[in-house]
Amino acid sequence: MSSLERSDGADDSARAGFAGRLAAARRVLLAAALAGGIGVVAGGLDPVVAIAGFGVVAAAALLPGRARRRDLSVASSQTQPPVPDDRLARLVAALPDAALLVDRRAIVLAANARIEAAAGPPQLGEPLSFTLRIPEVLEAVRAVAGGGPARRVEFQARIPVDRWFEAHVAPVRFSEPAPEAAAAASSPDVVLVMLRDLTQQRRLEQMRADFVANASHELRTPLASLSGFIETLQGPARNDVAARERFLGIMAEQAKRMSRLIDDLLSLSRIELNLHIRPERRVDLVHVVREVIDALGPLAEERGVALRLIEQAPSLPVQGDRDELIRVFENLVENALKYGGSDKGIEIVCAASAREDGTREAVVSVIDYGPGIAPEHLPRLTERFYRIDVPRSREQGGTGLGLAIVKHIVNRHRGRMAITSDVGRGTAFVIRLDLAHSPLSG
């Protein structure tokens, strides 16, 4: 803007201010003029004195005093909310944790990029409750904005998966409070809200507890069996060659079972630890299913069961972890071979489906035509160590963790699993994952 334009703007502002004061003081000026005129005509007042008196009254009415300007300035500074400058916004952006800055009315002034992963996209210029809908945190912000000390609040968010956070709510003052207000609580200029993600820490603690509990429970039986066989070999069967060979074979199988159990427990613990972190790579489910069918082909031939792949879509790109998705369909197809195999074979159907909201999803179904599963068992199939037929499961080498692993992997991928079954007709496991629209990985 040129100096001439600034000068014109200032002149316009001055003229507008003078016109306003003139309109407000018109009655006072009219009364002063009448009084002066009457004094000159009727009272013999010197005209010069009358004019001078009118000038004093006019100056007092039309010229704003310093006190009035000072009061207006103070009032303006009290009603105008503090707005952070670019330096403060850059400071918030550089913080290692999710953070945002709000004013005394809890209006969001600034936020960093990490806040979106913790609480969703920040709504700048809107109330904090639009971004963070946690009553305990909002109450802490109100208390701190009212002059209270800094607060820490732990809370749990359950959507889309369970996550734990610690919110640190702190007052920020741009200057020291006045001496007369030092004894009383003074409101801060802005309030800083930082969210620290405690999910990994909480899951690690839970993983340790679950691993110890599960391992101690499930390893007790095979260890007791091994101990019994060892005692027998040291005693009555010491010189019985046939018994020794049979017992050693059983002990070897028990040792393999314990090894599989520990491997599955560790796999499940790792998946649960990262349950809140959605995989970012792109994988084609059709390629994954083909690889699984190739790997399990020898087992299918051994059991005399045909594996049929039905591709209703040429590709199904999803956002996922390739190794984990292979584990999902390996477990499902292997279970179908072990528990649902029949002369009708097993079908793996790959398709795409549209949802009511217009988005699309990948749908992979593993269908067998075996004996089926009774309805009372269906709700518990994905519980860890749940088995419909314990002896048969152990005979097939199962640990009771396969479907629990499948469920947790699907949850980590923000997908859904459905199980339907008719006794005597077969069972279908259906996995649904969001379709992705970006370059594929592997």
Short mmCIF file of C-alpha atoms in Angstrom, two decimals:
data_model
loop_
_atom_site.label_atom_id
_atom_site.label_comp_id
_atom_site.label_asym_id
_atom_site.label_seq_id
_atom_site.Cartn_x
_atom_site.Cartn_y
_atom_site.Cartn_z
CA MET A 1 0.00 0.00 0.00
CA SER A 2 1.38 3.47 -0.96
CA SER A 3 1.82 6.31 1.53
CA LEU A 4 -0.87 8.26 -0.36
CA GLU A 5 -3.38 5.43 0.12
CA ARG A 6 -2.52 5.18 3.82
CA SER A 7 -2.94 8.96 4.16
CA ASP A 8 -6.35 8.86 2.45
CA GLY A 9 -7.44 6.04 4.76
CA ALA A 10 -6.36 7.96 7.83
CA ASP A 11 -8.19 11.10 6.63
CA ASP A 12 -11.37 9.10 6.03
CA SER A 13 -11.12 7.59 9.49
CA ALA A 14 -10.56 10.99 11.08
CA ARG A 15 -13.54 12.51 9.21
CA ALA A 16 -15.75 9.62 10.26
CA GLY A 17 -14.70 10.02 13.89
CA PHE A 18 -15.32 13.77 13.87
CA ALA A 19 -18.75 13.32 12.27
CA GLY A 20 -19.69 10.85 14.97
CA ARG A 21 -18.62 13.15 17.78
CA LEU A 22 -20.45 16.08 16.15
CA ALA A 23 -23.69 14.07 15.97
CA ALA A 24 -23.37 13.03 19.60
CA ALA A 25 -22.67 16.60 20.85
CA ARG A 26 -25.21 18.50 18.73
CA ARG A 27 -27.61 19.12 21.63
CA VAL A 28 -24.84 20.43 23.88
CA LEU A 29 -23.59 22.79 21.17
CA LEU A 30 -27.13 24.03 20.42
CA ALA A 31 -27.75 24.77 24.10
CA ALA A 32 -24.41 26.61 24.39
CA ALA A 33 -25.19 28.73 21.32
CA LEU A 34 -28.67 29.68 22.63
CA ALA A 35 -27.27 30.58 26.05
CA GLY A 36 -24.59 32.77 24.51
CA GLY A 37 -27.07 34.53 22.23
CA ILE A 38 -29.49 35.24 25.06
CA GLY A 39 -26.64 36.56 27.19
CA VAL A 40 -25.52 39.00 24.50
CA VAL A 41 -29.02 40.27 23.68
CA ALA A 42 -30.67 40.36 27.08
CA GLY A 43 -27.84 40.46 29.56
CA GLY A 44 -25.32 42.71 27.91
CA LEU A 45 -22.72 39.96 27.64
CA ASP A 46 -19.68 40.92 25.65
CA PRO A 47 -19.91 39.12 22.26
CA VAL A 48 -16.19 38.24 22.38
CA VAL A 49 -16.65 36.51 25.74
CA ALA A 50 -19.72 34.65 24.43
CA ILE A 51 -17.83 33.39 21.37
CA ALA A 52 -14.87 32.30 23.51
CA GLY A 53 -17.16 30.39 25.88
CA PHE A 54 -18.87 28.62 23.00
CA GLY A 55 -15.44 27.62 21.63
CA VAL A 56 -14.41 26.05 24.95
CA VAL A 57 -17.65 24.03 25.12
CA ALA A 58 -17.25 22.89 21.50
CA ALA A 59 -13.63 21.80 22.06
CA ALA A 60 -14.57 19.81 25.15
CA ALA A 61 -17.37 18.05 23.28
CA LEU A 62 -15.60 17.32 20.01
CA LEU A 63 -12.00 16.48 20.99
CA PRO A 64 -11.49 13.00 22.67
CA GLY A 65 -9.44 13.17 25.84
CA ARG A 66 -6.45 11.00 26.72
CA ALA A 67 -8.34 9.25 29.48
CA ARG A 68 -11.11 8.28 27.10
CA ARG A 69 -8.65 6.94 24.53
CA ARG A 70 -6.80 5.02 27.23
CA ASP A 71 -10.04 3.42 28.50
CA LEU A 72 -11.01 2.38 24.99
CA SER A 73 -7.57 0.84 24.44
CA VAL A 74 -7.75 -1.13 27.69
CA ALA A 75 -11.26 -2.37 26.91
CA SER A 76 -10.17 -3.45 23.44
CA SER A 77 -7.20 -5.39 24.79
CA GLN A 78 -9.41 -7.16 27.33
CA THR A 79 -12.04 -8.32 24.82
CA GLN A 80 -9.70 -9.31 21.99
CA PRO A 81 -8.60 -12.97 22.35
CA PRO A 82 -4.87 -13.68 22.14
CA VAL A 83 -3.85 -15.12 18.79
CA PRO A 84 -0.48 -16.93 18.49
CA ASP A 85 1.94 -15.60 15.94
CA ASP A 86 3.70 -17.78 13.39
CA ARG A 87 6.57 -18.50 15.76
CA LEU A 88 4.26 -20.05 18.34
CA ALA A 89 2.50 -22.13 15.68
CA ARG A 90 5.88 -23.37 14.41
CA LEU A 91 6.86 -24.28 17.97
CA VAL A 92 3.70 -26.40 18.36
CA ALA A 93 4.43 -28.07 15.01
CA ALA A 94 7.92 -29.05 16.22
CA LEU A 95 6.75 -30.83 19.39
CA PRO A 96 7.43 -34.61 19.36
CA ASP A 97 3.96 -35.50 20.69
CA ALA A 98 0.53 -34.70 19.30
CA ALA A 99 -0.23 -31.13 20.42
CA LEU A 100 -2.64 -28.26 19.91
CA LEU A 101 -3.09 -24.75 21.29
CA VAL A 102 -6.43 -23.31 22.42
CA ASP A 103 -7.53 -19.93 23.76
CA ARG A 104 -9.37 -19.28 27.01
CA ARG A 105 -12.65 -20.24 25.34
CA ALA A 106 -11.17 -23.59 24.20
CA ILE A 107 -11.10 -22.51 20.54
CA VAL A 108 -8.35 -24.33 18.60
CA LEU A 109 -5.70 -21.85 17.46
CA ALA A 110 -2.91 -24.13 16.22
CA ALA A 111 -2.10 -27.85 15.97
CA ASN A 112 0.66 -30.08 14.68
CA ALA A 113 0.42 -32.93 12.18
CA ARG A 114 0.64 -35.64 14.86
CA ILE A 115 -2.71 -34.67 16.35
CA GLU A 116 -4.55 -36.14 13.35
CA ALA A 117 -3.24 -39.66 14.06
CA ALA A 118 -4.28 -39.35 17.71
CA ALA A 119 -7.62 -37.54 17.52
CA GLY A 120 -8.51 -36.94 13.88
CA PRO A 121 -8.12 -33.81 11.72
CA PRO A 122 -7.90 -30.67 13.91
CA GLN A 123 -10.72 -28.15 13.44
CA LEU A 124 -8.87 -24.82 13.57
CA GLY A 125 -11.06 -21.94 14.70
CA GLU A 126 -13.62 -24.34 16.19
CA PRO A 127 -14.20 -25.52 19.78
CA LEU A 128 -11.79 -28.18 21.03
CA SER A 129 -14.71 -30.57 21.52
CA PHE A 130 -15.03 -30.81 17.72
CA THR A 131 -11.57 -32.44 17.59
CA LEU A 132 -11.21 -34.14 20.98
CA ARG A 133 -14.38 -35.62 22.47
CA ILE A 134 -12.96 -36.75 25.82
CA PRO A 135 -14.90 -35.24 28.77
CA GLU A 136 -11.97 -35.56 31.19
CA VAL A 137 -9.64 -33.66 28.87
CA LEU A 138 -12.20 -30.94 28.12
CA GLU A 139 -12.80 -30.46 31.86
CA ALA A 140 -9.03 -30.18 32.45
CA VAL A 141 -8.79 -27.52 29.72
CA ARG A 142 -11.62 -25.52 31.31
CA ALA A 143 -9.95 -25.68 34.72
CA VAL A 144 -6.55 -24.61 33.40
CA ALA A 145 -8.07 -21.84 31.24
CA GLY A 146 -9.76 -20.53 34.39
CA GLY A 147 -6.43 -20.06 36.13
CA GLY A 148 -5.81 -23.55 37.51
CA PRO A 149 -2.46 -25.37 37.48
CA ALA A 150 -1.31 -27.81 34.79
CA ARG A 151 -3.07 -31.17 34.74
CA ARG A 152 -2.40 -34.72 33.51
CA VAL A 153 -5.25 -36.96 32.38
CA GLU A 154 -5.06 -40.58 31.17
CA PHE A 155 -7.83 -41.83 28.92
CA GLN A 156 -8.67 -44.72 26.59
CA ALA A 157 -10.00 -44.34 23.05
CA ARG A 158 -11.83 -47.39 21.68
CA ILE A 159 -12.38 -46.44 18.02
CA PRO A 160 -11.23 -47.88 15.67
CA VAL A 161 -9.17 -49.98 18.15
CA ASP A 162 -8.30 -49.61 21.82
CA ARG A 163 -5.63 -46.95 22.41
CA TRP A 164 -4.33 -45.31 25.58
CA PHE A 165 -3.17 -41.69 25.91
CA GLU A 166 -1.88 -39.30 28.53
CA ALA A 167 -3.03 -35.70 28.04
CA HIS A 168 -0.85 -32.94 29.51
CA VAL A 169 -2.79 -29.64 29.79
CA ALA A 170 -0.62 -26.63 30.63
CA PRO A 171 -1.23 -22.85 30.86
CA VAL A 172 0.87 -20.52 28.70
CA ARG A 173 1.29 -16.84 29.64
CA PHE A 174 3.00 -14.37 27.34
CA SER A 175 3.88 -12.06 30.26
CA GLU A 176 4.02 -12.15 34.06
CA PRO A 177 0.72 -11.29 35.83
CA ALA A 178 0.38 -7.88 37.46
CA PRO A 179 1.65 -7.68 41.09
CA GLU A 180 -1.84 -7.04 42.46
CA ALA A 181 -3.04 -10.26 40.74
CA ALA A 182 -0.11 -12.42 41.82
CA ALA A 183 -1.92 -13.82 44.85
CA ALA A 184 -5.03 -14.75 42.88
CA ALA A 185 -5.22 -17.25 40.02
CA SER A 186 -4.93 -15.44 36.69
CA SER A 187 -6.18 -16.85 33.40
CA PRO A 188 -3.46 -17.82 30.91
CA ASP A 189 -3.26 -16.32 27.46
CA VAL A 190 -3.52 -19.75 25.81
CA VAL A 191 -3.60 -23.41 26.88
CA LEU A 192 -1.30 -26.11 25.46
CA VAL A 193 -2.72 -29.65 25.14
CA MET A 194 -0.25 -32.48 24.43
CA LEU A 195 -1.23 -36.14 23.89
CA ARG A 196 1.32 -38.87 24.55
CA ASP A 197 0.49 -42.28 23.09
CA LEU A 198 0.80 -44.96 25.79
CA THR A 199 -0.67 -47.76 23.67
CA GLN A 200 2.61 -49.56 22.97
CA GLN A 201 3.52 -49.48 26.66
CA ARG A 202 0.11 -50.76 27.79
CA ARG A 203 0.03 -53.51 25.17
CA LEU A 204 3.54 -54.62 26.10
CA GLU A 205 2.51 -54.92 29.74
CA GLN A 206 -0.61 -56.90 28.78
CA MET A 207 1.37 -59.07 26.36
CA ARG A 208 3.80 -60.09 29.10
CA ALA A 209 0.98 -60.96 31.48
CA ASP A 210 -0.95 -62.93 28.83
CA PHE A 211 2.12 -64.79 27.64
CA VAL A 212 3.03 -65.94 31.16
CA ALA A 213 -0.57 -66.96 31.93
CA ASN A 214 -1.12 -68.80 28.64
CA ALA A 215 2.25 -70.51 28.57
CA SER A 216 1.99 -71.71 32.16
CA HIS A 217 -1.52 -73.06 31.51
CA GLU A 218 -1.01 -74.73 28.14
CA LEU A 219 2.50 -76.10 28.73
CA ARG A 220 1.51 -77.81 31.98
CA THR A 221 -0.09 -80.83 30.24
CA PRO A 222 2.73 -81.71 27.80
CA LEU A 223 5.36 -81.11 30.47
CA ALA A 224 3.53 -83.45 32.86
CA SER A 225 3.34 -86.02 30.07
CA LEU A 226 7.06 -85.74 29.37
CA SER A 227 7.85 -86.04 33.05
CA GLY A 228 5.74 -89.20 33.33
CA PHE A 229 7.42 -90.86 30.36
CA ILE A 230 10.86 -90.00 31.69
CA GLU A 231 10.03 -91.60 35.04
CA THR A 232 8.74 -94.70 33.24
CA LEU A 233 11.89 -94.97 31.14
CA GLN A 234 14.03 -94.62 34.23
CA GLY A 235 12.02 -97.31 36.04
CA PRO A 236 9.91 -100.19 34.74
CA ALA A 237 10.71 -99.66 31.05
CA ARG A 238 14.43 -99.24 31.56
CA ASN A 239 15.25 -102.43 29.68
CA ASP A 240 12.12 -102.64 27.48
CA VAL A 241 13.33 -101.70 24.00
CA ALA A 242 9.88 -101.67 22.40
CA ALA A 243 8.36 -99.52 25.16
CA ARG A 244 11.33 -97.17 25.05
CA GLU A 245 10.92 -96.57 21.32
CA ARG A 246 7.19 -95.96 21.66
CA PHE A 247 7.60 -93.57 24.61
CA LEU A 248 10.40 -91.66 22.89
CA GLY A 249 8.14 -91.18 19.85
CA ILE A 250 5.36 -89.79 22.05
CA MET A 251 7.83 -87.51 23.83
CA ALA A 252 9.07 -86.19 20.49
CA GLU A 253 5.50 -85.33 19.46
CA GLN A 254 4.87 -83.57 22.78
CA ALA A 255 8.06 -81.55 22.33
CA LYS A 256 6.95 -80.53 18.82
CA ARG A 257 3.55 -79.54 20.19
CA MET A 258 5.18 -77.32 22.82
CA SER A 259 7.35 -75.73 20.14
CA ARG A 260 4.30 -74.98 17.97
CA LEU A 261 2.46 -73.61 20.98
CA ILE A 262 5.29 -71.24 21.90
CA ASP A 263 5.60 -70.09 18.26
CA ASP A 264 1.86 -69.34 18.10
CA LEU A 265 1.91 -67.54 21.45
CA LEU A 266 4.78 -65.34 20.31
CA SER A 267 3.04 -64.63 16.99
CA LEU A 268 -0.19 -63.69 18.75
CA SER A 269 1.69 -61.45 21.20
CA ARG A 270 3.47 -59.61 18.39
CA ILE A 271 0.20 -59.04 16.52
CA GLU A 272 -1.55 -57.77 19.66
CA LEU A 273 1.37 -55.44 20.39
CA ASN A 274 0.93 -53.71 17.03
CA LEU A 275 -2.86 -53.97 16.86
CA HIS A 276 -3.27 -50.15 16.89
CA ILE A 277 -0.86 -49.65 13.96
CA ARG A 278 -2.52 -50.26 10.62
CA PRO A 279 -0.18 -51.67 7.92
CA GLU A 280 0.68 -49.16 5.20
CA ARG A 281 1.87 -51.27 2.25
CA ARG A 282 -0.34 -52.41 -0.63
CA VAL A 283 -0.89 -56.10 -1.29
CA ASP A 284 -2.97 -58.01 -3.86
CA LEU A 285 -5.13 -60.58 -2.05
CA VAL A 286 -5.53 -62.65 -5.23
CA HIS A 287 -1.74 -63.14 -5.37
CA VAL A 288 -1.71 -64.00 -1.65
CA VAL A 289 -4.42 -66.65 -2.04
CA ARG A 290 -2.66 -68.20 -5.05
CA GLU A 291 0.54 -68.49 -3.02
CA VAL A 292 -1.32 -70.14 -0.13
CA ILE A 293 -2.97 -72.68 -2.45
CA ASP A 294 0.42 -73.56 -3.98
CA ALA A 295 1.95 -74.02 -0.51
CA LEU A 296 -0.88 -76.24 0.77
CA GLY A 297 -1.24 -78.23 -2.43
CA PRO A 298 0.79 -81.22 -1.11
CA LEU A 299 -1.35 -81.42 2.07
CA ALA A 300 -4.52 -81.30 -0.04
CA GLU A 301 -3.24 -84.13 -2.27
CA GLU A 302 -2.29 -86.18 0.79
CA ARG A 303 -5.84 -85.88 2.13
CA GLY A 304 -7.48 -86.34 -1.25
CA VAL A 305 -9.19 -82.93 -1.18
CA ALA A 306 -9.32 -80.59 -4.20
CA LEU A 307 -8.61 -76.86 -3.72
CA ARG A 308 -10.54 -74.66 -6.19
CA LEU A 309 -9.76 -70.96 -6.63
CA ILE A 310 -12.68 -68.91 -7.98
CA GLU A 311 -11.51 -65.47 -9.12
CA GLN A 312 -14.47 -63.14 -9.53
CA ALA A 313 -12.06 -60.17 -9.59
CA PRO A 314 -8.68 -60.10 -11.40
CA SER A 315 -7.00 -58.33 -8.47
CA LEU A 316 -7.92 -57.19 -4.95
CA PRO A 317 -5.48 -54.48 -3.80
CA VAL A 318 -5.65 -53.84 -0.06
CA GLN A 319 -3.59 -51.96 2.50
CA GLY A 320 -1.88 -54.67 4.52
CA ASP A 321 1.05 -56.76 5.71
CA ARG A 322 1.78 -59.49 3.18
CA ASP A 323 3.17 -62.05 5.65
CA GLU A 324 0.27 -61.60 8.06
CA LEU A 325 -2.32 -61.96 5.30
CA ILE A 326 -0.62 -65.15 4.11
CA ARG A 327 -0.88 -66.40 7.71
CA VAL A 328 -4.63 -65.64 7.72
CA PHE A 329 -5.46 -67.68 4.63
CA GLU A 330 -2.98 -70.45 5.45
CA ASN A 331 -4.75 -70.97 8.78
CA LEU A 332 -8.22 -70.89 7.22
CA VAL A 333 -7.43 -73.22 4.31
CA GLU A 334 -5.42 -75.60 6.52
CA ASN A 335 -8.29 -75.76 9.03
CA ALA A 336 -10.70 -76.52 6.19
CA LEU A 337 -8.44 -79.35 5.01
CA LYS A 338 -8.07 -80.82 8.51
CA TYR A 339 -11.62 -80.46 9.81
CA GLY A 340 -13.88 -79.84 6.79
CA GLY A 341 -12.38 -81.83 3.96
CA SER A 342 -14.77 -83.85 1.78
CA ASP A 343 -15.04 -85.25 -1.73
CA LYS A 344 -16.68 -81.96 -2.76
CA GLY A 345 -13.40 -80.15 -2.15
CA ILE A 346 -12.74 -76.67 -0.79
CA GLU A 347 -13.48 -73.40 -2.58
CA ILE A 348 -11.62 -70.12 -2.12
CA VAL A 349 -13.61 -67.27 -3.70
CA CYS A 350 -12.02 -63.85 -4.37
CA ALA A 351 -14.49 -61.05 -5.13
CA ALA A 352 -15.09 -57.31 -4.79
CA SER A 353 -18.23 -55.86 -3.26
CA ALA A 354 -19.82 -52.40 -2.94
CA ARG A 355 -21.01 -51.08 0.41
CA GLU A 356 -24.10 -48.95 1.00
CA ASP A 357 -21.93 -45.82 1.41
CA GLY A 358 -20.43 -46.30 -2.06
CA THR A 359 -17.02 -47.60 -0.94
CA ARG A 360 -15.74 -50.98 -2.11
CA GLU A 361 -14.24 -53.91 -0.25
CA ALA A 362 -12.34 -57.09 -0.99
CA VAL A 363 -14.17 -60.29 0.01
CA VAL A 364 -12.34 -63.63 0.29
CA SER A 365 -14.38 -66.69 1.31
CA VAL A 366 -12.99 -70.09 2.33
CA ILE A 367 -15.82 -72.62 1.93
CA ASP A 368 -15.78 -76.30 2.84
CA TYR A 369 -18.49 -78.97 2.51
CA GLY A 370 -17.59 -80.95 5.61
CA PRO A 371 -19.55 -81.82 8.76
CA GLY A 372 -20.16 -78.20 9.74
CA ILE A 373 -20.09 -76.58 13.18
CA ALA A 374 -22.91 -76.54 15.74
CA PRO A 375 -24.36 -73.04 16.36
CA GLU A 376 -23.36 -72.95 20.04
CA HIS A 377 -19.68 -73.13 19.09
CA LEU A 378 -19.63 -70.32 16.52
CA PRO A 379 -19.39 -67.32 18.92
CA ARG A 380 -16.37 -68.82 20.69
CA LEU A 381 -14.34 -70.11 17.75
CA THR A 382 -11.91 -67.16 17.81
CA GLU A 383 -11.20 -67.40 21.55
CA ARG A 384 -7.67 -68.48 22.30
CA PHE A 385 -7.37 -72.20 23.17
CA TYR A 386 -11.03 -72.87 22.40
CA ARG A 387 -11.45 -76.27 20.75
CA ILE A 388 -14.63 -78.04 19.67
CA ASP A 389 -13.02 -81.48 19.86
CA VAL A 390 -9.89 -81.36 22.03
CA PRO A 391 -8.50 -84.85 21.22
CA ARG A 392 -9.04 -84.40 17.49
CA SER A 393 -7.49 -80.92 17.55
CA ARG A 394 -4.36 -82.22 19.27
CA GLU A 395 -4.25 -85.20 16.91
CA GLN A 396 -4.22 -82.74 13.98
CA GLY A 397 -1.41 -80.73 15.60
CA GLY A 398 -3.58 -77.76 16.55
CA THR A 399 -2.69 -75.37 19.37
CA GLY A 400 -6.09 -73.71 19.75
CA LEU A 401 -4.64 -70.35 18.67
CA GLY A 402 -5.08 -70.41 14.88
CA LEU A 403 -8.42 -68.59 14.65
CA ALA A 404 -7.44 -66.18 17.45
CA ILE A 405 -4.43 -65.20 15.33
CA VAL A 406 -6.67 -64.80 12.27
CA LYS A 407 -9.08 -62.55 14.19
CA HIS A 408 -6.33 -60.28 15.52
CA ILE A 409 -4.67 -59.92 12.10
CA VAL A 410 -8.01 -59.02 10.50
CA ASN A 411 -8.66 -56.47 13.27
CA ARG A 412 -5.23 -54.93 12.75
CA HIS A 413 -6.10 -54.52 9.07
CA ARG A 414 -9.40 -52.81 10.08
CA GLY A 415 -11.31 -55.66 8.45
CA ARG A 416 -14.13 -58.00 9.43
CA MET A 417 -14.48 -61.77 9.69
CA ALA A 418 -17.78 -63.66 9.54
CA ILE A 419 -18.35 -67.37 10.15
CA THR A 420 -21.44 -69.23 8.94
CA SER A 421 -22.06 -72.96 9.17
CA ASP A 422 -24.76 -75.58 8.62
CA VAL A 423 -24.33 -78.89 10.41
CA GLY A 424 -23.89 -81.61 7.80
CA ARG A 425 -23.45 -79.14 4.93
CA GLY A 426 -20.24 -77.21 5.61
CA THR A 427 -18.70 -73.97 6.86
CA ALA A 428 -17.73 -70.62 5.31
CA PHE A 429 -15.15 -68.17 6.68
CA VAL A 430 -15.50 -64.74 5.02
CA ILE A 431 -12.83 -62.02 5.30
CA ARG A 432 -13.66 -58.43 4.28
CA LEU A 433 -11.01 -55.72 3.86
CA ASP A 434 -11.13 -52.19 2.41
CA LEU A 435 -10.02 -52.01 -1.21
CA ALA A 436 -7.04 -49.73 -1.83
CA HIS A 437 -6.41 -47.62 -4.91
CA SER A 438 -2.65 -47.17 -5.12
CA PRO A 439 0.39 -49.09 -6.45
CA LEU A 440 0.69 -52.67 -5.20
CA SER A 441 3.57 -54.16 -3.24
CA GLY A 442 4.42 -57.74 -4.16
#
